[in-house]
Amino acid sequence: MRKGASAKSPALGLLLVAIAATGCVPARMPPAPEHQAVSARRAWPAPPARPRIRFVQSVSRPADLGVEPSFWERLGQIIVGREEAWLIRPMAVGARGGVIYVADAGGQAVWALEVRSGRFRKTQMAGRGPLVSPVGLALAPKGRVYVADSFLRSIFVLDEDLKVTTTITGEALHRPAGLAFDAARDRLYVADSAAHTVWIYTGEGVLLESIGQRGTREGEFNFPTHVAVDSTGTLYVTDSLGFRVQMFTADGRFASMFGRHGDASGEFARPKGVALDSEGHIYVVEALFDAVQIFDRRGRFLLSFGERGLGPGQFWLPTGVFIDPDDRIYVADAYNQRIQIFEYLRGGGDE
C-alpha cells in the first residue's frame, strides 16, 4: 500500500492557482520594470485567502541584483566584444551567505552572483576541459559546490573561486542530474536518470551504495531527476516518469511516496525539482504545467503557485528549486532564462 498518498482536497483551506496558457516566448526577454510594482504584491493563494507565497524578484542577469562584473570580466568583455552577461537556460540553483549559485546548461556555465559584494563570478571550465551540460547543483560546507554535468557523466567539486578540486566519475554514472548534500552525514546523493538509480557518495567522492533500479514498485524508479534531503536525513526523490515523489530514511530504506499521473491538483505530468521549507512542506516543480506544487509531510496537496507565461510569477518549463533557511524560494525558470525568487510567509501577511 502506498503511504502518504496525495489528497484531492486542498489542506488548510489553501486554494489552487489556475494555470493559463499564453503564446510564444521571444529568444531574449528584456527586464520589464513596469511590472515590478504590481508583481511585488503578487501572492498565492488569491484574496481573500491569507497569502502564503509571495513573489520577490526575477533575476535574468547579474544587473538585476545590482551585481556588476569583476575587473577581469569587464576587461574580457572589452577584448572580445562580448555583450552583457545573461542566463541562458538555468537548470539548478542554490543560495548561501548572500551568494546565488546557478547551473546554466544553456550557457555551459556555473554562476556565483555575490549580492553582498556586488560582484559575480562565472566559470565554463571543468578542470582542463569545458563544461558541456551542467544541470545539477548542491552546496556543501567550506565553500564547496557540487555540479553535475549530464553529458560528461561526471560530478565536479568546485571551491569558493569556482575552481575544480575533485572530479567524481566512473562507470556507475550514466546521466547524473539532481544533487543533494547531507552535511551532517557527509553524504552526496546523485539522481542518475539513465541508470534509474540514486547513487550515494561521501563528500570526497567515494561511492558507498545505491538506491533503486528501474521499475514501478516501492523503491524503484523511472527516470529520477531531482533529490533533496532534510535535517533528519530523509531523502526525497522525484521519480519523474513514475509521476511521484519517493522518500527514504537516512539509511536508505523506503519510507513512503505520494503522487500519480494526471493534470489535477496534487497530480504530476513532469515533476522535476524538489525542496523543503523550514516547516517541512514539500515543494515539487511541475514542469509541464509551469507551476510549483506544495504538499505536507504526508503528501497531501496544499497549494500551487505560478502559471504559464512571461511575467513575474509565471514560468516556462521550470526545473530546479532551492529553499534557503529564511524560506526564500529560488526557482530555475529554464526557458524564461531566469531565476525567480519567492518567499514563504510563515505567519501569513498582507498583500
Short mmCIF file of C-alpha atoms in Angstrom, two decimals:
data_model
loop_
_atom_site.label_atom_id
_atom_site.label_comp_id
_atom_site.label_asym_id
_atom_site.label_seq_id
_atom_site.Cartn_x
_atom_site.Cartn_y
_atom_site.Cartn_z
CA MET A 1 0.00 0.00 0.00
CA ARG A 2 1.30 3.46 -0.82
CA LYS A 3 1.87 5.62 2.20
CA GLY A 4 1.24 9.35 2.14
CA ALA A 5 -0.95 9.31 -0.97
CA SER A 6 -1.96 12.76 -2.19
CA ALA A 7 -5.36 14.07 -1.21
CA LYS A 8 -7.77 15.64 -3.65
CA SER A 9 -8.93 18.43 -1.32
CA PRO A 10 -6.50 21.28 -0.53
CA ALA A 11 -5.49 21.22 3.16
CA LEU A 12 -5.64 24.19 5.49
CA GLY A 13 -8.11 25.96 3.24
CA LEU A 14 -5.45 26.90 0.67
CA LEU A 15 -6.51 27.44 -2.91
CA LEU A 16 -5.07 26.14 -6.17
CA VAL A 17 -3.74 28.76 -8.54
CA ALA A 18 -5.23 28.33 -12.02
CA ILE A 19 -2.82 27.68 -14.89
CA ALA A 20 -3.49 29.70 -18.03
CA ALA A 21 -1.83 29.17 -21.40
CA THR A 22 -0.12 32.01 -23.23
CA GLY A 23 1.66 32.46 -26.54
CA CYS A 24 5.25 32.07 -27.64
CA VAL A 25 8.31 33.45 -25.86
CA PRO A 26 10.97 35.57 -27.57
CA ALA A 27 14.58 34.40 -27.58
CA ARG A 28 15.55 37.05 -25.01
CA MET A 29 13.05 38.64 -22.70
CA PRO A 30 14.25 42.08 -21.50
CA PRO A 31 13.53 43.11 -17.93
CA ALA A 32 10.13 44.73 -17.51
CA PRO A 33 10.34 47.26 -14.66
CA GLU A 34 6.78 48.37 -15.27
CA HIS A 35 5.67 45.01 -13.86
CA GLN A 36 7.72 45.18 -10.70
CA ALA A 37 5.42 47.41 -8.62
CA VAL A 38 2.45 45.18 -9.39
CA SER A 39 4.30 41.87 -9.12
CA ALA A 40 5.86 42.81 -5.79
CA ARG A 41 2.38 42.44 -4.30
CA ARG A 42 1.65 39.18 -6.10
CA ALA A 43 0.87 36.35 -3.72
CA TRP A 44 -0.76 32.92 -3.53
CA PRO A 45 -3.45 31.89 -2.77
CA ALA A 46 -5.56 34.68 -4.23
CA PRO A 47 -7.56 37.01 -1.97
CA PRO A 48 -9.49 36.82 0.21
CA ALA A 49 -7.43 33.87 1.46
CA ARG A 50 -4.39 34.68 3.58
CA PRO A 51 -1.26 34.80 1.38
CA ARG A 52 1.34 32.08 1.97
CA ILE A 53 3.68 32.53 -1.01
CA ARG A 54 4.80 35.90 -2.33
CA PHE A 55 6.82 36.85 -5.39
CA VAL A 56 10.03 38.75 -4.55
CA GLN A 57 12.22 39.18 -7.61
CA SER A 58 13.20 37.89 -11.02
CA VAL A 59 16.87 37.53 -12.00
CA SER A 60 17.86 37.19 -15.66
CA ARG A 61 21.27 38.88 -15.43
CA PRO A 62 23.65 39.99 -12.67
CA ALA A 63 22.49 43.60 -13.04
CA ASP A 64 19.04 42.57 -11.78
CA LEU A 65 20.64 42.06 -8.37
CA GLY A 66 22.76 45.20 -8.60
CA VAL A 67 25.73 42.93 -9.27
CA GLU A 68 28.47 44.23 -11.57
CA PRO A 69 31.14 42.25 -13.43
CA SER A 70 34.57 41.99 -11.86
CA PHE A 71 37.52 43.88 -13.36
CA TRP A 72 38.57 40.78 -15.30
CA GLU A 73 35.04 40.19 -16.55
CA ARG A 74 34.83 43.79 -17.79
CA LEU A 75 38.24 43.51 -19.41
CA GLY A 76 37.21 40.30 -21.15
CA GLN A 77 34.07 41.95 -22.48
CA ILE A 78 36.12 44.79 -23.94
CA ILE A 79 38.71 42.49 -25.54
CA VAL A 80 36.32 40.06 -27.18
CA GLY A 81 33.42 42.45 -27.62
CA ARG A 82 31.02 40.39 -25.53
CA GLU A 83 27.57 41.68 -24.69
CA GLU A 84 26.19 41.94 -21.18
CA ALA A 85 26.02 38.61 -19.35
CA TRP A 86 22.63 36.87 -19.21
CA LEU A 87 21.43 33.49 -18.03
CA ILE A 88 20.68 31.21 -20.99
CA ARG A 89 18.99 28.07 -19.63
CA PRO A 90 19.32 27.82 -15.84
CA MET A 91 18.60 24.31 -14.61
CA ALA A 92 19.58 24.34 -10.94
CA VAL A 93 20.04 26.97 -8.26
CA GLY A 94 21.32 27.28 -4.70
CA ALA A 95 22.00 30.15 -2.30
CA ARG A 96 24.02 30.81 0.85
CA GLY A 97 25.74 33.73 2.51
CA GLY A 98 24.42 36.29 0.06
CA VAL A 99 25.60 34.32 -2.98
CA ILE A 100 23.26 32.76 -5.56
CA TYR A 101 24.75 29.83 -7.49
CA VAL A 102 23.29 28.79 -10.83
CA ALA A 103 23.98 25.78 -13.08
CA ASP A 104 23.31 27.16 -16.56
CA ALA A 105 23.14 24.34 -19.09
CA GLY A 106 22.39 26.69 -21.98
CA GLY A 107 25.40 28.86 -21.18
CA GLN A 108 27.54 25.81 -20.30
CA ALA A 109 28.49 27.63 -17.14
CA VAL A 110 28.22 27.88 -13.37
CA TRP A 111 27.50 31.32 -11.91
CA ALA A 112 28.09 32.82 -8.47
CA LEU A 113 26.13 36.07 -8.04
CA GLU A 114 27.52 37.80 -4.97
CA VAL A 115 24.74 40.10 -3.81
CA ARG A 116 26.60 41.50 -0.79
CA SER A 117 29.83 42.35 -2.59
CA GLY A 118 28.07 43.45 -5.78
CA ARG A 119 30.17 41.19 -7.99
CA PHE A 120 29.66 37.97 -9.93
CA ARG A 121 31.85 35.07 -10.95
CA LYS A 122 31.29 32.62 -13.74
CA THR A 123 33.13 29.56 -14.95
CA GLN A 124 32.71 27.49 -18.09
CA MET A 125 35.56 25.14 -17.25
CA ALA A 126 35.59 21.72 -15.61
CA GLY A 127 39.26 21.28 -14.86
CA ARG A 128 41.15 21.25 -18.15
CA GLY A 129 38.07 20.98 -20.34
CA PRO A 130 34.84 22.91 -20.74
CA LEU A 131 31.53 22.23 -19.08
CA VAL A 132 29.01 20.85 -21.55
CA SER A 133 25.69 20.32 -19.77
CA PRO A 134 25.73 21.43 -16.11
CA VAL A 135 22.25 20.50 -14.87
CA GLY A 136 22.59 19.75 -11.15
CA LEU A 137 23.98 21.71 -8.22
CA ALA A 138 24.39 21.20 -4.48
CA LEU A 139 26.11 23.27 -1.80
CA ALA A 140 28.34 21.89 0.95
CA PRO A 141 30.39 23.33 3.83
CA LYS A 142 33.76 25.04 3.36
CA GLY A 143 32.56 26.78 0.23
CA ARG A 144 32.22 23.62 -1.84
CA VAL A 145 29.82 23.48 -4.78
CA TYR A 146 28.93 20.16 -6.44
CA VAL A 147 27.97 20.37 -10.11
CA ALA A 148 26.56 17.52 -12.20
CA ASP A 149 27.34 17.55 -15.93
CA SER A 150 24.97 15.07 -17.58
CA PHE A 151 26.88 14.94 -20.88
CA LEU A 152 30.30 14.47 -19.28
CA ARG A 153 28.84 11.88 -16.89
CA SER A 154 30.70 13.50 -14.01
CA ILE A 155 30.28 15.42 -10.78
CA PHE A 156 32.70 18.33 -10.31
CA VAL A 157 33.56 19.69 -6.88
CA LEU A 158 34.26 23.43 -7.04
CA ASP A 159 35.82 25.65 -4.40
CA GLU A 160 34.79 29.19 -3.46
CA ASP A 161 36.59 30.52 -6.55
CA LEU A 162 34.68 28.06 -8.79
CA LYS A 163 37.87 26.09 -9.43
CA VAL A 164 37.57 22.30 -9.72
CA THR A 165 39.22 20.49 -6.82
CA THR A 166 37.83 16.98 -7.35
CA THR A 167 36.10 15.09 -10.15
CA ILE A 168 33.70 12.23 -9.38
CA THR A 169 33.29 9.92 -12.33
CA GLY A 170 33.34 6.25 -13.26
CA GLU A 171 31.33 3.54 -14.95
CA ALA A 172 28.50 3.85 -12.41
CA LEU A 173 27.43 7.27 -13.62
CA HIS A 174 25.26 7.33 -16.75
CA ARG A 175 23.38 10.64 -16.71
CA PRO A 176 23.81 12.44 -13.40
CA ALA A 177 21.13 15.06 -12.87
CA GLY A 178 19.86 16.30 -9.49
CA LEU A 179 22.19 16.54 -6.50
CA ALA A 180 21.69 16.89 -2.75
CA PHE A 181 24.28 17.02 0.03
CA ASP A 182 23.69 15.93 3.64
CA ALA A 183 26.36 17.77 5.62
CA ALA A 184 25.50 16.09 8.94
CA ARG A 185 26.18 12.64 7.50
CA ASP A 186 28.69 13.59 4.77
CA ARG A 187 26.55 12.09 2.02
CA LEU A 188 26.22 13.25 -1.58
CA TYR A 189 23.10 11.95 -3.33
CA VAL A 190 23.06 11.79 -7.14
CA ALA A 191 19.89 11.16 -9.15
CA ASP A 192 21.07 9.24 -12.22
CA SER A 193 18.17 9.44 -14.65
CA ALA A 194 19.56 7.00 -17.23
CA ALA A 195 20.57 4.40 -14.61
CA HIS A 196 17.20 4.77 -12.79
CA THR A 197 19.20 4.90 -9.59
CA VAL A 198 20.25 7.24 -6.80
CA TRP A 199 23.98 6.92 -6.06
CA ILE A 200 25.31 7.73 -2.60
CA TYR A 201 28.86 9.08 -2.25
CA THR A 202 30.89 10.56 0.57
CA GLY A 203 31.66 14.24 0.26
CA GLU A 204 35.08 13.27 -1.11
CA GLY A 205 33.54 11.19 -3.89
CA VAL A 206 33.81 7.64 -2.55
CA LEU A 207 30.87 5.55 -3.80
CA LEU A 208 29.11 3.94 -0.85
CA GLU A 209 25.90 2.39 -2.16
CA SER A 210 22.89 2.93 -4.38
CA ILE A 211 19.12 3.07 -4.08
CA GLY A 212 16.72 1.64 -6.63
CA GLN A 213 16.57 0.19 -10.09
CA ARG A 214 14.16 0.62 -12.98
CA GLY A 215 10.60 -0.32 -12.09
CA THR A 216 7.28 0.80 -10.67
CA ARG A 217 7.35 -0.81 -7.24
CA GLU A 218 8.25 0.92 -3.99
CA GLY A 219 11.89 1.97 -4.05
CA GLU A 220 12.17 1.62 -7.84
CA PHE A 221 12.45 4.48 -10.33
CA ASN A 222 11.57 5.52 -13.86
CA PHE A 223 13.96 8.35 -14.75
CA PRO A 224 14.60 10.02 -11.38
CA THR A 225 15.71 13.60 -11.93
CA HIS A 226 15.97 15.52 -8.64
CA VAL A 227 16.71 14.88 -4.97
CA ALA A 228 16.53 16.75 -1.67
CA VAL A 229 17.42 15.86 1.91
CA ASP A 230 16.03 17.28 5.15
CA SER A 231 17.54 17.78 8.60
CA THR A 232 16.61 14.25 9.70
CA GLY A 233 18.45 12.71 6.74
CA THR A 234 15.23 11.77 4.95
CA LEU A 235 15.83 11.65 1.20
CA TYR A 236 13.20 12.89 -1.28
CA VAL A 237 13.46 11.67 -4.88
CA THR A 238 11.48 12.98 -7.84
CA ASP A 239 10.62 9.84 -9.82
CA SER A 240 9.86 11.86 -12.91
CA LEU A 241 8.26 9.32 -15.25
CA GLY A 242 6.94 7.38 -12.28
CA PHE A 243 4.93 10.56 -11.59
CA ARG A 244 5.62 10.50 -7.87
CA VAL A 245 7.96 11.58 -5.10
CA GLN A 246 9.53 8.80 -3.04
CA MET A 247 11.01 9.20 0.44
CA PHE A 248 13.78 7.14 2.03
CA THR A 249 15.22 7.03 5.54
CA ALA A 250 18.77 8.16 6.29
CA ASP A 251 19.94 4.54 5.98
CA GLY A 252 18.38 4.15 2.52
CA ARG A 253 15.18 2.27 3.36
CA PHE A 254 11.96 3.11 1.53
CA ALA A 255 9.67 5.18 3.77
CA SER A 256 6.71 6.44 1.73
CA MET A 257 5.64 8.08 -1.52
CA PHE A 258 2.94 10.27 -2.98
CA GLY A 259 1.68 11.43 -6.36
CA ARG A 260 0.22 9.95 -9.52
CA HIS A 261 -0.06 10.79 -13.20
CA GLY A 262 -2.63 13.42 -14.05
CA ASP A 263 -3.36 17.11 -14.51
CA ALA A 264 -5.42 17.82 -11.40
CA SER A 265 -4.27 19.42 -8.15
CA GLY A 266 -1.62 17.27 -6.48
CA GLU A 267 -1.04 15.12 -9.58
CA PHE A 268 2.06 15.11 -11.79
CA ALA A 269 2.79 15.26 -15.50
CA ARG A 270 6.52 16.17 -15.44
CA PRO A 271 7.70 16.57 -11.83
CA LYS A 272 11.21 18.00 -11.52
CA GLY A 273 12.88 19.86 -8.66
CA VAL A 274 12.04 19.11 -5.03
CA ALA A 275 12.82 21.11 -1.86
CA LEU A 276 11.57 21.65 1.70
CA ASP A 277 10.87 24.78 3.71
CA SER A 278 11.50 25.30 7.44
CA GLU A 279 8.15 23.77 8.38
CA GLY A 280 8.65 20.61 6.36
CA HIS A 281 6.37 21.43 3.43
CA ILE A 282 7.47 19.67 0.25
CA TYR A 283 7.76 21.79 -2.92
CA VAL A 284 7.71 20.00 -6.28
CA VAL A 285 8.25 21.76 -9.61
CA GLU A 286 5.68 20.69 -12.19
CA ALA A 287 7.47 21.50 -15.44
CA LEU A 288 4.77 20.64 -17.96
CA PHE A 289 2.13 22.82 -16.31
CA ASP A 290 4.59 25.56 -15.27
CA ALA A 291 3.86 25.63 -11.56
CA VAL A 292 5.23 24.65 -8.16
CA GLN A 293 3.03 22.39 -6.03
CA ILE A 294 3.28 22.25 -2.25
CA PHE A 295 2.48 19.20 -0.11
CA ASP A 296 2.57 18.39 3.58
CA ARG A 297 4.76 15.65 5.05
CA ARG A 298 2.08 13.04 4.36
CA GLY A 299 1.88 14.00 0.70
CA ARG A 300 -1.40 15.91 0.93
CA PHE A 301 -1.71 18.71 -1.60
CA LEU A 302 -1.79 22.19 -0.05
CA LEU A 303 -1.23 24.86 -2.67
CA SER A 304 0.12 25.59 -6.15
CA PHE A 305 1.79 28.82 -7.25
CA GLY A 306 2.83 30.06 -10.66
CA GLU A 307 1.33 29.77 -14.10
CA ARG A 308 2.40 29.65 -17.72
CA GLY A 309 3.72 32.92 -19.13
CA LEU A 310 6.49 35.50 -19.30
CA GLY A 311 5.67 37.79 -16.40
CA PRO A 312 6.72 37.78 -12.75
CA GLY A 313 5.49 34.67 -11.01
CA GLN A 314 4.94 32.88 -14.34
CA PHE A 315 7.07 30.04 -15.71
CA TRP A 316 8.13 28.33 -18.90
CA LEU A 317 9.42 24.80 -18.27
CA PRO A 318 10.82 25.38 -14.77
CA THR A 319 13.28 22.80 -13.45
CA GLY A 320 15.16 23.14 -10.17
CA VAL A 321 14.04 24.64 -6.86
CA PHE A 322 16.00 25.59 -3.73
CA ILE A 323 14.81 26.96 -0.37
CA ASP A 324 17.21 28.76 1.97
CA PRO A 325 17.00 28.86 5.80
CA ASP A 326 14.99 32.10 5.62
CA ASP A 327 12.35 30.37 3.46
CA ARG A 328 13.30 32.21 0.30
CA ILE A 329 12.30 30.02 -2.64
CA TYR A 330 14.52 30.05 -5.75
CA VAL A 331 13.09 28.53 -8.93
CA ALA A 332 15.13 27.89 -12.08
CA ASP A 333 12.73 29.15 -14.76
CA ALA A 334 14.70 27.49 -17.55
CA TYR A 335 13.11 28.63 -20.79
CA ASN A 336 12.30 32.09 -19.47
CA GLN A 337 16.08 32.32 -18.89
CA ARG A 338 15.90 33.45 -15.30
CA ILE A 339 15.80 32.61 -11.62
CA GLN A 340 12.63 33.66 -9.82
CA ILE A 341 12.66 34.30 -6.09
CA PHE A 342 9.64 33.89 -3.82
CA GLU A 343 9.15 33.74 -0.07
CA TYR A 344 7.09 31.52 2.18
CA LEU A 345 5.08 33.66 4.59
CA ARG A 346 5.14 31.58 7.74
CA GLY A 347 2.71 33.76 9.62
CA GLY A 348 0.76 34.86 6.59
CA GLY A 349 0.94 38.51 5.54
CA ASP A 350 -0.76 41.33 3.77
CA GLU A 351 -0.59 41.57 0.03
#
